[in-house]
CSV table of C-alpha atoms in Angstrom, one decimal:
chain,number,residue,atom,x,y,z
A,614,MET,CA,0.9,29.8,10.4
A,615,ILE,CA,3.9,27.5,12.9
A,616,SER,CA,3.8,28.9,16.7
A,617,ALA,CA,5.8,26.0,18.2
A,618,LEU,CA,7.3,23.1,18.3
A,619,ALA,CA,9.0,20.0,20.1
A,620,TRP,CA,11.7,17.4,19.2
A,621,VAL,CA,10.5,13.9,19.8
A,622,ARG,CA,13.9,11.9,21.3
A,623,LYS,CA,14.9,9.2,19.3
A,624,GLY,CA,13.7,5.5,20.1
A,625,VAL,CA,11.2,6.5,22.1
A,626,ALA,CA,8.2,6.5,19.9
A,627,ALA,CA,6.1,2.4,19.6
A,628,GLU,CA,7.6,1.1,16.0
A,629,ARG,CA,3.6,0.3,14.6
A,630,PRO,CA,1.3,3.2,16.9
A,631,SER,CA,-1.5,1.9,17.7
A,632,ARG,CA,-4.8,2.7,15.9
A,633,HIS,CA,-8.1,4.6,18.2
A,634,GLU,CA,-11.1,2.7,18.4
A,635,MET,CA,-13.6,4.8,19.9
A,636,THR,CA,-15.6,3.6,22.7
A,637,GLU,CA,-19.5,3.1,23.0
A,638,GLU,CA,-19.1,6.4,26.3
A,639,GLU,CA,-16.7,8.6,23.5
A,640,TYR,CA,-20.0,7.9,21.7
A,641,ALA,CA,-22.1,9.7,23.8
A,642,ARG,CA,-19.4,11.8,24.3
A,643,LEU,CA,-19.2,13.4,21.6
A,644,GLN,CA,-22.6,13.7,20.7
A,645,THR,CA,-23.3,15.4,24.1
A,646,GLU,CA,-20.5,17.8,22.8
A,647,ALA,CA,-22.0,18.7,19.9
A,648,ALA,CA,-25.3,18.6,20.4
A,649,SER,CA,-24.6,21.2,23.9
A,650,GLU,CA,-22.6,23.3,21.1
A,651,ILE,CA,-25.0,23.2,18.4
A,652,ASN,CA,-27.7,24.9,21.4
A,653,ASP,CA,-25.0,27.5,22.6
A,654,ALA,CA,-25.1,28.5,18.7
A,655,LYS,CA,-28.3,28.0,18.5
A,656,ARG,CA,-29.2,30.6,21.5
A,657,GLU,CA,-26.5,32.4,20.7
A,658,LEU,CA,-28.0,33.4,17.6
A,659,LYS,CA,-32.2,33.7,18.8
A,660,GLN,CA,-30.5,36.4,20.3
A,661,THR,CA,-28.7,38.2,18.5
A,662,THR,CA,-30.0,37.8,14.7
A,663,ASP,CA,-33.9,36.3,15.0
A,664,THR,CA,-35.5,39.9,14.4
A,665,GLU,CA,-32.3,41.5,12.1
A,666,LEU,CA,-32.9,37.9,10.1
A,667,LEU,CA,-37.1,37.9,9.6
A,668,ASN,CA,-36.7,41.5,9.0
A,669,ASP,CA,-34.5,40.9,5.7
A,670,PRO,CA,-36.2,42.7,3.2
A,671,ALA,CA,-33.6,40.1,0.7
A,672,LEU,CA,-34.5,36.7,2.7
A,673,LYS,CA,-38.4,37.1,2.7
A,674,ASP,CA,-39.0,34.6,0.2
A,675,PHE,CA,-37.5,31.6,2.0
A,676,ASP,CA,-40.3,32.0,5.1
A,677,LEU,CA,-37.4,31.3,7.0
A,678,GLU,CA,-39.9,31.4,10.8
A,679,HIS,CA,-41.4,28.5,9.3
A,680,TYR,CA,-38.1,26.8,8.2
A,681,ASP,CA,-37.9,23.8,10.1
A,682,SER,CA,-41.7,22.7,10.3
A,683,GLU,CA,-41.9,19.6,9.4
A,684,ASN,CA,-43.4,19.9,5.4
A,685,SER,CA,-47.3,18.0,5.7
A,686,SER,CA,-49.0,14.8,4.5
A,687,ASP,CA,-49.7,16.4,1.5
A,688,GLU,CA,-46.2,18.0,0.3
A,689,GLU,CA,-44.4,14.0,1.3
A,690,ALA,CA,-47.0,13.4,-1.4
A,691,GLN,CA,-46.1,14.9,-3.9
A,692,ASP,CA,-42.3,14.9,-3.4
A,693,GLY,CA,-42.4,11.9,-6.6
A,694,PRO,CA,-40.9,8.4,-5.9
A,695,HIS,CA,-38.5,8.5,-3.3
A,696,ILE,CA,-34.9,7.2,-4.3
A,697,PHE,CA,-35.3,3.3,-2.7
A,698,SER,CA,-38.9,3.0,-3.9
A,699,ASN,CA,-37.9,0.5,-6.7
A,700,ILE,CA,-35.5,-1.7,-5.2
A,701,LYS,CA,-35.8,-4.8,-7.9
A,702,GLY,CA,-32.6,-6.4,-9.0
A,703,LEU,CA,-31.2,-4.6,-5.6
A,704,SER,CA,-28.8,-7.5,-4.0
A,705,PHE,CA,-28.6,-7.6,0.1
A,706,TYR,CA,-25.6,-10.0,1.9
A,707,ALA,CA,-25.7,-11.1,5.1
A,708,ASP,CA,-22.6,-9.7,6.1
A,709,ASP,CA,-19.3,-6.8,4.5
A,710,GLU,CA,-17.7,-10.9,4.2
A,711,GLN,CA,-20.1,-11.4,1.1
A,712,ASP,CA,-20.2,-8.4,-0.9
A,713,PRO,CA,-18.2,-8.0,-3.4
A,714,LEU,CA,-17.4,-4.4,-3.7
A,715,ILE,CA,-16.5,-4.1,-0.1
A,716,ASN,CA,-14.6,-7.3,0.5
A,717,ASN,CA,-11.8,-7.5,-2.1
A,718,GLY,CA,-9.4,-9.9,-0.4
A,719,GLU,CA,-5.9,-10.3,-1.4
A,720,GLU,CA,-6.3,-6.7,-2.2
A,721,ASP,CA,-7.6,-5.8,1.3
A,722,ALA,CA,-5.1,-7.6,3.0
A,723,GLU,CA,-2.0,-6.4,0.4
A,724,LEU,CA,-3.3,-1.9,1.1
A,725,GLU,CA,-3.4,-3.0,4.9
A,726,ALA,CA,-0.1,-4.4,5.0
A,727,GLU,CA,0.9,-1.3,2.6
A,728,GLU,CA,-0.9,1.2,4.8
A,729,ALA,CA,0.9,-0.5,8.4
A,730,GLU,CA,4.3,0.0,6.8
A,731,GLU,CA,3.9,3.3,6.0
A,732,GLU,CA,2.9,4.4,10.0
A,733,ARG,CA,5.8,2.1,10.6
A,734,VAL,CA,8.8,4.5,13.0
A,735,PHE,CA,12.2,3.2,13.0
A,736,ALA,CA,14.2,3.4,16.0
A,737,THR,CA,16.7,6.3,14.0
A,738,ASP,CA,13.2,8.5,13.4
A,739,ASN,CA,13.7,11.9,13.7
A,740,LEU,CA,10.1,13.4,15.6
A,741,LEU,CA,9.6,16.7,14.6
A,742,LEU,CA,6.1,17.8,16.9
A,743,VAL,CA,4.6,21.0,15.0
A,744,ALA,CA,1.2,23.6,16.4
A,745,LYS,CA,-0.2,24.2,13.2
A,746,THR,CA,-3.1,26.7,12.5
A,747,GLU,CA,-4.4,26.8,8.9
A,748,ASP,CA,-7.8,28.5,8.0
A,749,ASP,CA,-8.5,28.6,11.4
A,750,ILE,CA,-8.5,25.1,12.3
A,751,SER,CA,-5.7,24.0,14.3
A,752,SER,CA,-3.8,20.8,15.1
A,753,ILE,CA,-0.3,18.9,15.9
A,754,ASP,CA,1.2,17.2,13.4
A,755,MET,CA,4.2,14.3,14.3
A,756,CYS,CA,6.4,14.4,11.4
A,757,VAL,CA,9.3,12.8,10.9
A,758,PHE,CA,12.9,13.9,9.4
A,759,ASP,CA,14.8,11.1,7.2
A,760,PRO,CA,18.2,13.1,6.8
A,761,GLU,CA,19.8,10.5,4.2
A,762,SER,CA,17.2,11.8,2.0
A,763,ASP,CA,16.2,15.2,3.4
A,764,SER,CA,13.2,15.1,4.1
A,765,LEU,CA,10.5,15.9,6.4
A,766,PHE,CA,6.9,14.5,6.4
A,767,VAL,CA,3.9,14.4,8.3
A,768,HIS,CA,3.1,10.5,9.8
A,769,HIS,CA,0.1,11.7,11.9
A,770,ASP,CA,-2.2,15.2,13.8
A,771,PHE,CA,-4.7,15.1,15.7
A,772,MET,CA,-6.8,18.2,15.8
A,773,LEU,CA,-6.9,20.9,18.5
A,774,PRO,CA,-10.0,22.8,20.2
A,775,ALA,CA,-7.9,26.3,20.0
A,776,PHE,CA,-5.2,27.8,19.2
A,777,PRO,CA,-1.4,26.7,19.6
A,778,LEU,CA,0.7,28.4,21.9
A,779,GLN,CA,3.1,25.8,23.5
A,780,VAL,CA,4.1,22.6,23.1
A,781,THR,CA,6.2,19.8,25.4
A,782,TRP,CA,7.1,16.2,25.2
A,783,LEU,CA,6.9,14.1,28.2
A,784,ASP,CA,7.9,11.0,28.3
A,785,TYR,CA,6.0,10.0,31.8
A,786,ARG,CA,2.5,7.8,30.7
A,787,VAL,CA,-1.1,9.3,31.4
A,788,GLY,CA,-4.9,8.8,30.7
A,789,ARG,CA,-4.9,4.8,29.6
A,790,LYS,CA,-1.8,3.5,29.9
A,791,ALA,CA,-0.7,4.9,32.9
A,792,GLN,CA,-0.4,1.2,34.7
A,793,MET,CA,1.5,0.5,31.9
A,794,GLU,CA,5.8,-0.1,32.8
A,795,GLY,CA,8.0,1.4,31.0
A,796,SER,CA,8.2,5.6,29.6
A,797,GLY,CA,5.3,6.5,26.7
A,798,ASN,CA,5.5,9.3,24.6
A,799,TYR,CA,3.4,12.2,25.0
A,800,VAL,CA,2.7,15.6,23.8
A,801,ALA,CA,1.5,18.8,26.1
A,802,VAL,CA,-0.5,21.3,24.2
A,803,ALA,CA,-0.9,24.7,25.8
A,804,THR,CA,-3.4,26.9,23.4
A,805,PHE,CA,-6.0,30.1,24.4
A,806,GLU,CA,-8.4,28.0,26.4
A,807,PRO,CA,-7.5,27.9,29.9
A,808,ARG,CA,-7.0,24.0,29.3
A,809,ILE,CA,-4.1,21.5,28.7
A,810,GLU,CA,-4.1,19.0,26.6
A,811,ILE,CA,-2.4,15.5,26.7
A,812,TRP,CA,-1.9,13.3,23.9
A,813,ASP,CA,-0.9,10.0,23.2
A,814,LEU,CA,2.0,10.4,20.2
A,815,ASP,CA,1.5,6.6,19.6
A,816,THR,CA,-2.3,6.3,18.9
A,817,LEU,CA,-3.6,7.0,15.6
A,818,ASP,CA,-7.2,8.2,15.1
A,819,ALA,CA,-7.3,9.9,18.9
A,820,ALA,CA,-10.1,11.6,19.2
A,821,TYR,CA,-9.4,12.7,22.7
A,822,PRO,CA,-6.6,13.8,24.8
A,823,ASP,CA,-5.7,11.0,27.5
A,824,LEU,CA,-5.7,14.3,29.5
A,825,VAL,CA,-7.0,17.6,30.7
A,826,LEU,CA,-6.0,19.2,33.2
A,827,GLY,CA,-7.6,21.3,33.8
A,828,THR,CA,-12.0,22.1,34.9
A,829,MET,CA,-14.8,21.1,31.5
A,830,ASP,CA,-17.1,23.3,34.4
A,831,LYS,CA,-18.5,26.4,31.1
A,832,LYS,CA,-19.9,27.6,34.5
A,833,ALA,CA,-17.1,27.3,36.5
A,834,LEU,CA,-14.8,29.2,33.8
A,835,ARG,CA,-17.8,31.5,33.2
A,836,LYS,CA,-17.8,33.0,36.4
A,837,ALA,CA,-14.1,33.0,37.0
A,838,ARG,CA,-13.4,34.4,33.7
A,839,GLY,CA,-9.5,35.5,34.0
A,840,LYS,CA,-9.6,35.8,37.5
A,841,PRO,CA,-6.7,33.7,40.0
A,842,HIS,CA,-7.8,30.4,40.7
A,843,LYS,CA,-6.4,28.1,42.9
A,844,GLU,CA,-7.5,24.7,41.3
A,845,PHE,CA,-7.2,25.6,36.8
A,846,HIS,CA,-6.0,27.9,34.8
A,847,THR,CA,-9.1,30.4,34.2
A,848,ASP,CA,-7.5,32.1,30.4
A,849,ALA,CA,-5.2,30.7,27.8
A,850,VAL,CA,-2.2,28.9,29.1
A,851,MET,CA,1.1,30.6,27.8
A,852,ASP,CA,3.7,28.5,28.7
A,853,MET,CA,4.5,25.3,30.7
A,854,SER,CA,7.5,23.2,31.2
A,855,TRP,CA,7.6,19.7,32.6
A,856,ASN,CA,10.1,18.6,35.3
A,857,LYS,CA,12.9,15.9,33.9
A,858,ASN,CA,13.5,15.1,37.5
A,859,VAL,CA,10.3,14.7,38.7
A,860,ARG,CA,8.6,13.5,36.3
A,861,ASN,CA,5.2,13.8,37.3
A,862,LEU,CA,6.0,17.4,37.6
A,863,LEU,CA,4.0,19.8,35.2
A,864,ALA,CA,4.6,23.6,35.5
A,865,SER,CA,2.1,26.3,33.8
A,866,SER,CA,2.0,29.9,33.2
A,867,SER,CA,-1.0,31.7,32.0
A,868,ALA,CA,-2.4,35.0,31.3
A,869,ASP,CA,-4.7,34.6,34.3
A,870,THR,CA,-1.4,36.2,36.1
A,871,THR,CA,-0.8,32.5,37.9
A,872,VAL,CA,1.6,29.9,37.7
A,873,LYS,CA,0.9,26.0,38.3
A,874,LEU,CA,1.7,22.2,39.8
A,875,TRP,CA,0.3,20.2,38.3
A,876,ASP,CA,0.6,16.2,39.1
A,877,LEU,CA,0.5,14.4,36.3
A,878,SER,CA,-0.1,10.7,38.2
A,879,THR,CA,-3.6,12.5,39.4
A,880,ALA,CA,-3.9,15.3,37.5
A,881,VAL,CA,-4.7,17.9,40.0
A,882,CYS,CA,-3.4,21.1,40.2
A,883,VAL,CA,-1.0,21.0,43.5
A,884,GLN,CA,0.5,24.7,44.2
A,885,SER,CA,-1.2,27.7,42.3
A,886,TYR,CA,1.7,31.2,42.9
A,887,GLU,CA,0.1,34.7,42.2
A,888,HIS,CA,3.6,36.3,42.7
A,889,HIS,CA,3.3,38.0,39.2
A,890,GLY,CA,0.9,41.3,38.3
A,891,ASP,CA,0.5,40.7,35.0
A,892,LYS,CA,0.1,38.0,32.4
A,893,VAL,CA,3.2,34.5,33.3
A,894,GLN,CA,4.9,34.7,29.8
A,895,ALA,CA,6.8,31.8,30.7
A,896,VAL,CA,8.3,29.4,33.0
A,897,GLN,CA,11.2,27.2,33.3
A,898,TRP,CA,11.9,24.1,35.6
A,899,HIS,CA,16.6,24.5,36.9
A,900,PRO,CA,18.0,21.4,34.7
A,901,SER,CA,19.2,20.3,37.8
A,902,ASP,CA,17.3,21.7,40.6
A,903,SER,CA,14.1,19.8,40.6
A,904,SER,CA,12.3,22.6,42.7
A,905,VAL,CA,13.5,25.6,41.1
A,906,LEU,CA,11.3,27.9,38.8
A,907,LEU,CA,12.2,30.6,36.7
A,908,THR,CA,8.5,32.8,35.1
A,909,GLY,CA,8.6,36.1,33.3
A,910,GLY,CA,5.6,38.0,32.2
A,911,TYR,CA,3.7,41.2,30.7
A,912,ASP,CA,5.1,43.0,34.1
A,913,LYS,CA,8.6,43.1,33.3
A,914,ARG,CA,9.9,41.5,35.9
A,915,VAL,CA,11.2,37.5,35.6
A,916,SER,CA,11.7,35.4,39.2
A,917,VAL,CA,13.6,32.9,40.5
A,918,PHE,CA,12.0,31.3,44.1
A,919,ASP,CA,11.2,27.4,45.1
A,920,SER,CA,8.3,26.1,44.8
A,921,ARG,CA,8.9,23.9,47.7
A,922,ALA,CA,8.9,27.9,50.0
A,923,PRO,CA,7.3,30.8,47.0
A,924,GLY,CA,7.5,33.5,49.7
A,925,ALA,CA,10.6,33.9,48.9
A,926,ILE,CA,11.7,34.7,45.0
A,927,SER,CA,14.4,36.6,44.0
A,928,TRP,CA,13.0,39.9,41.0
A,929,TRP,CA,15.1,40.9,38.4
A,930,LYS,CA,13.6,43.7,36.4
A,931,VAL,CA,13.3,43.7,32.6
A,932,ASP,CA,12.8,47.3,29.2
A,933,ALA,CA,10.0,45.1,28.4
A,934,ASP,CA,7.4,42.8,27.8
A,935,VAL,CA,9.0,39.2,28.9
A,936,GLU,CA,8.5,36.8,25.8
A,937,SER,CA,11.2,33.7,26.9
A,938,VAL,CA,12.4,32.4,29.7
A,939,MET,CA,15.8,29.7,29.8
A,940,TRP,CA,18.3,28.5,32.3
A,941,ASP,CA,21.8,28.2,31.1
A,942,VAL,CA,22.4,24.1,30.6
A,943,HIS,CA,26.1,24.6,30.5
A,944,SER,CA,26.4,26.8,34.0
A,945,PRO,CA,23.1,26.0,35.8
A,946,ASN,CA,23.4,29.7,37.6
A,947,HIS,CA,22.8,31.8,34.8
A,948,PHE,CA,19.8,32.2,33.0
A,949,TYR,CA,18.7,34.1,29.7
A,950,VAL,CA,15.6,36.5,29.5
A,951,ALA,CA,14.3,37.3,26.3
A,952,THR,CA,11.5,40.9,25.4
A,953,ASP,CA,9.7,41.9,22.7
A,954,SER,CA,11.8,45.2,22.1
A,955,GLY,CA,14.7,43.3,20.5
A,956,LEU,CA,17.0,42.4,23.9
A,957,VAL,CA,17.8,39.2,25.6
A,958,ARG,CA,20.0,39.7,28.7
A,959,TYR,CA,21.8,36.8,30.7
A,960,PHE,CA,22.2,37.1,34.9
A,961,ASP,CA,24.0,35.1,37.5
A,962,VAL,CA,21.6,34.4,39.9
A,963,ARG,CA,24.8,34.2,42.9
A,964,MET,CA,24.7,38.0,42.0
A,965,GLY,CA,21.7,38.5,43.7
A,966,GLU,CA,18.0,40.5,43.0
A,967,ASN,CA,17.8,42.9,40.5
A,968,SER,CA,21.4,42.4,39.3
A,969,ALA,CA,23.3,44.2,36.8
A,970,PRO,CA,22.8,41.6,33.3
A,971,VAL,CA,25.8,39.7,32.9
A,972,PHE,CA,25.8,41.5,29.0
A,973,THR,CA,23.2,42.2,27.2
A,974,LEU,CA,22.7,41.5,23.4
A,975,VAL,CA,20.7,44.0,21.5
A,976,ALA,CA,19.5,41.2,19.2
A,977,HIS,CA,17.0,41.9,17.2
A,978,ASP,CA,15.3,45.3,15.3
A,979,GLU,CA,11.6,43.0,16.0
A,980,ALA,CA,10.6,40.5,19.6
A,981,VAL,CA,12.9,38.0,20.5
A,982,SER,CA,10.2,35.2,19.8
A,983,ALA,CA,11.8,32.3,19.6
A,984,MET,CA,15.3,31.5,21.4
A,985,ASP,CA,17.0,28.1,22.3
A,986,GLN,CA,20.4,27.3,23.6
A,987,HIS,CA,22.8,24.1,21.9
A,988,PRO,CA,22.0,20.6,24.4
A,989,HIS,CA,25.9,20.1,24.3
A,990,MET,CA,28.6,22.8,22.9
A,991,ALA,CA,28.0,25.6,25.8
A,992,GLY,CA,28.2,29.1,24.3
A,993,MET,CA,25.6,28.5,21.2
A,994,LEU,CA,22.9,30.6,21.3
A,995,VAL,CA,19.8,30.9,18.6
A,996,THR,CA,17.3,33.7,18.2
A,997,GLY,CA,14.7,34.6,16.1
A,998,SER,CA,12.1,37.3,15.8
A,999,SER,CA,9.4,38.9,14.3
A,1000,ASP,CA,11.9,40.7,11.6
A,1001,GLU,CA,12.0,36.9,10.1
A,1002,THR,CA,15.6,36.6,10.5
A,1003,VAL,CA,17.2,33.7,12.7
A,1004,LYS,CA,20.5,35.0,14.1
A,1005,VAL,CA,23.7,32.7,16.2
A,1006,TRP,CA,24.9,33.7,18.9
A,1007,ASP,CA,28.8,33.3,21.0
A,1008,VAL,CA,28.4,34.1,23.9
A,1009,ARG,CA,31.9,32.6,24.9
A,1010,ASN,CA,33.8,35.2,26.1
A,1011,LYS,CA,32.7,38.3,24.3
A,1012,PRO,CA,29.2,37.3,23.2
A,1013,SER,CA,29.5,38.1,19.2
A,1014,MET,CA,27.3,37.6,16.6
A,1015,VAL,CA,28.5,34.1,14.1
A,1016,MET,CA,25.7,34.9,11.7
A,1017,SER,CA,22.0,36.2,10.1
A,1018,ARG,CA,19.8,33.8,8.2
A,1019,ASN,CA,15.8,34.5,7.1
A,1020,PRO,CA,14.9,30.8,6.4
A,1021,ASP,CA,11.5,32.3,4.7
A,1022,VAL,CA,9.5,31.5,7.7
A,1023,GLY,CA,8.2,34.6,7.7
A,1024,SER,CA,7.9,35.9,11.3
A,1025,VAL,CA,9.5,33.4,13.6
A,1026,PHE,CA,7.7,31.8,16.4
A,1027,SER,CA,9.8,28.9,16.8
A,1028,ALA,CA,13.4,27.6,17.1
A,1029,LYS,CA,13.9,24.3,18.6
A,1030,PHE,CA,17.9,22.3,18.2
A,1031,CYS,CA,17.5,19.0,18.1
A,1032,PRO,CA,18.2,16.9,21.5
A,1033,ASP,CA,20.3,13.6,19.1
A,1034,GLU,CA,21.3,15.3,16.4
A,1035,PRO,CA,22.4,18.8,17.6
A,1036,MET,CA,23.5,20.5,14.8
A,1037,LEU,CA,19.7,20.6,13.3
A,1038,LEU,CA,17.4,23.1,13.7
A,1039,ALA,CA,14.1,23.5,13.8
A,1040,MET,CA,12.3,26.3,13.1
A,1041,GLY,CA,8.6,28.1,12.2
A,1042,GLY,CA,6.9,30.8,12.2
A,1043,SER,CA,3.9,33.6,10.1
A,1044,ASN,CA,3.5,31.3,6.4
A,1045,GLY,CA,2.9,28.3,8.0
A,1046,GLU,CA,6.6,26.2,6.8
A,1047,SER,CA,8.7,24.3,8.9
A,1048,LYS,CA,12.2,24.6,8.2
A,1049,ILE,CA,15.3,22.1,9.5
A,1050,TRP,CA,18.1,23.8,9.5
A,1051,ASP,CA,21.5,21.6,9.2
A,1052,MET,CA,24.1,24.2,11.0
A,1053,ALA,CA,27.6,21.7,10.7
A,1054,THR,CA,27.4,22.0,6.9
A,1055,THR,CA,27.5,25.6,7.7
A,1056,MET,CA,31.1,27.7,7.3
A,1057,GLN,CA,30.6,30.3,9.8
A,1058,ILE,CA,29.1,27.7,12.1
A,1059,ARG,CA,32.0,25.2,11.4
A,1060,SER,CA,34.2,27.9,11.2
A,1061,VAL,CA,33.3,29.4,14.8
A,1062,PHE,CA,32.8,26.5,16.6
A,1063,GLY,CA,34.3,23.5,15.6
A,1064,GLY,CA,37.7,24.9,15.8
A,1065,ALA,CA,40.4,24.6,13.1
A,1066,ALA,CA,40.5,20.7,12.6
A,1067,VAL,CA,36.5,21.5,11.7
A,1068,ALA,CA,36.8,24.3,9.7
A,1069,SER,CA,39.4,23.3,7.6
A,1070,VAL,CA,37.7,20.4,6.2
A,1071,VAL,CA,35.2,22.0,3.0
A,1072,VAL,CA,31.5,20.3,2.9
A,1073,GLU,CA,28.6,21.6,0.1
A,1074,GLU,CA,26.5,23.7,2.6
A,1075,LYS,CA,23.2,21.4,2.9
A,1076,PRO,CA,19.5,23.5,2.1
A,1077,MET,CA,17.2,23.2,4.1
A,1078,VAL,CA,14.8,21.0,4.5
A,1079,GLY,CA,10.7,22.1,5.2
A,1080,ILE,CA,7.1,21.3,4.6
A,1081,GLN,CA,5.0,24.0,3.2
A,1082,ASN,CA,1.6,23.9,5.0
A,1083,ASP,CA,-0.3,25.2,2.2
A,1084,GLU,CA,0.5,26.0,-1.5
A,1085,ASP,CA,0.3,29.9,-1.3
A,1086,LYS,CA,2.1,31.4,1.7
A,1087,ASP,CA,-0.1,32.9,4.6
A,1088,ASP,CA,0.4,36.4,4.4
A,1089,ASP,CA,-2.0,37.3,6.5
A,1090,PRO,CA,-1.8,40.2,8.4
A,1091,GLU,CA,-3.6,38.9,11.4
A,1092,ASN,CA,-0.4,36.1,11.3
A,1093,THR,CA,1.9,38.0,12.2
A,1094,HIS,CA,4.2,38.3,15.6
A,1095,GLU,CA,2.5,41.1,17.1
A,1096,ALA,CA,-1.2,40.1,16.6
A,1097,VAL,CA,-0.8,37.1,18.1
A,1098,ILE,CA,0.5,38.8,20.9
A,1099,ALA,CA,-2.3,41.2,20.8
A,1100,GLU,CA,-4.7,38.6,21.3
A,1101,MET,CA,-3.1,37.3,24.4
A,1102,ARG,CA,-2.7,41.3,25.4
A,1103,GLY,CA,-6.3,42.3,24.5
A,1104,SER,CA,-5.7,44.7,23.0
A,1105,GLY,CA,-3.5,46.6,20.2
A,1106,THR,CA,-0.2,46.1,20.2
A,1107,GLN,CA,2.2,47.9,22.1
A,1108,PRO,CA,5.7,49.7,20.2
A,1109,ASN,CA,9.1,47.9,21.0
A,1110,ASP,CA,11.4,50.2,22.9
A,1111,ASP,CA,14.0,51.1,20.2
A,1112,ASP,CA,17.7,50.5,22.5
A,1113,SER,CA,19.5,49.4,19.6
A,1114,ASP,CA,22.0,50.8,16.5
A,1115,SER,CA,22.4,47.8,14.7
A,1116,ASP,CA,21.6,44.2,15.7
A,1117,GLU,CA,25.0,43.8,16.4
A,1118,SER,CA,25.2,45.5,19.3
A,1119,MET,CA,26.0,44.4,22.6
A,1120,ASP,CA,26.4,46.1,26.0
A,1121,SER,CA,28.5,44.2,28.7
A,1122,ASP,CA,28.3,45.0,32.7
């Protein structure tokens, strides 16, 4: 499934990404971690299944009790000749350069040149980050979209330790390149683990992230699991927001009911807030006021507060668990709230806490699991849902639905406008596909948002472009929106509040 998407700003990626070389410290760390995981697995297996395995009649012939015993010298003698016991005629070379089977000279040079050209990133490329999980293996794919050829392909990827819940692009340098001048190219990844990993997108074959926010102390985590802690998260990190005005600050919200501020220059949690009474699903910095945060949680409440004075919090109640929150970048005194009941509410913060929404969209029959606004065109709102549809709304004046479309990505988990070519919308969902929709070629969009001059020009609508991660679509019921939410809640799914008669209903206050 595709659980999250994020665009990379055009022109910031390195033209020729470097290839990471493992250091001795990283090899040692890898061995230590592997040994620790193996020992933990052995200990758990021994505690739970030793007796069952040894007493299983079907396995008795395998003598599992002595499985790890070393062979005696008599047994070794009966093994027969070893594969390299007769080395007559074998050639030996002092180094690889002399071995013709390893060193192919010009052929190797040509192959390396071809690979280097394939890895090249152009300043005109649109880059899309795709958080993917397939067969219980999670990764981040950095994809390149070429609008001229309408092709979307994976440039490189890296593995993740757990299911990804959110990805956020940032250009603040951390880790190995922290002291370098200029901006960087990174992605922050939130997963079911109580940590945030920040990866350098300009480095290939990296085994570890450049920075980890949170503790790696397993004993401390076991002791505090699920309970609020001042210095680190103790449960899944559900959302993040990078402060573009104070670039070293990253906010995160968690299933441990806290919101935290991280200083990227020190990797330290500088502030922790515990104002929500349940899991905090969403967090976002104000687009212009660098200290104001917007949060929403499973306690069915939304808060706005100044991070410097967290005691003064304004609250708004909603009908169901919050799925996402979003400031209106075109009118920063307003914000959107999407809930798992299928509603989207639009509030004016100047009206004070618990004020009625300016308007309410009955957007979907099921949870609104994706929401974004056009970065340049005021009034264009996009929502996606576990009902497998993406809808475009015109919220200027009297809000109304412009069109509804099934992008064939399953339950829609993410929908993001491209910041550099904002008529491109990326979508991802439960069936493991990510799609790009060129909305500039869709007649309904052109007629509503383009004006008479644009609407009068007839263009051929382009089909959606995508990469299918597997030959067969994933119809696993565990990959539904309800299953993911249930896992985050730690319980079964809860019924949605059905307040709507149709998707096009809208209430105005």
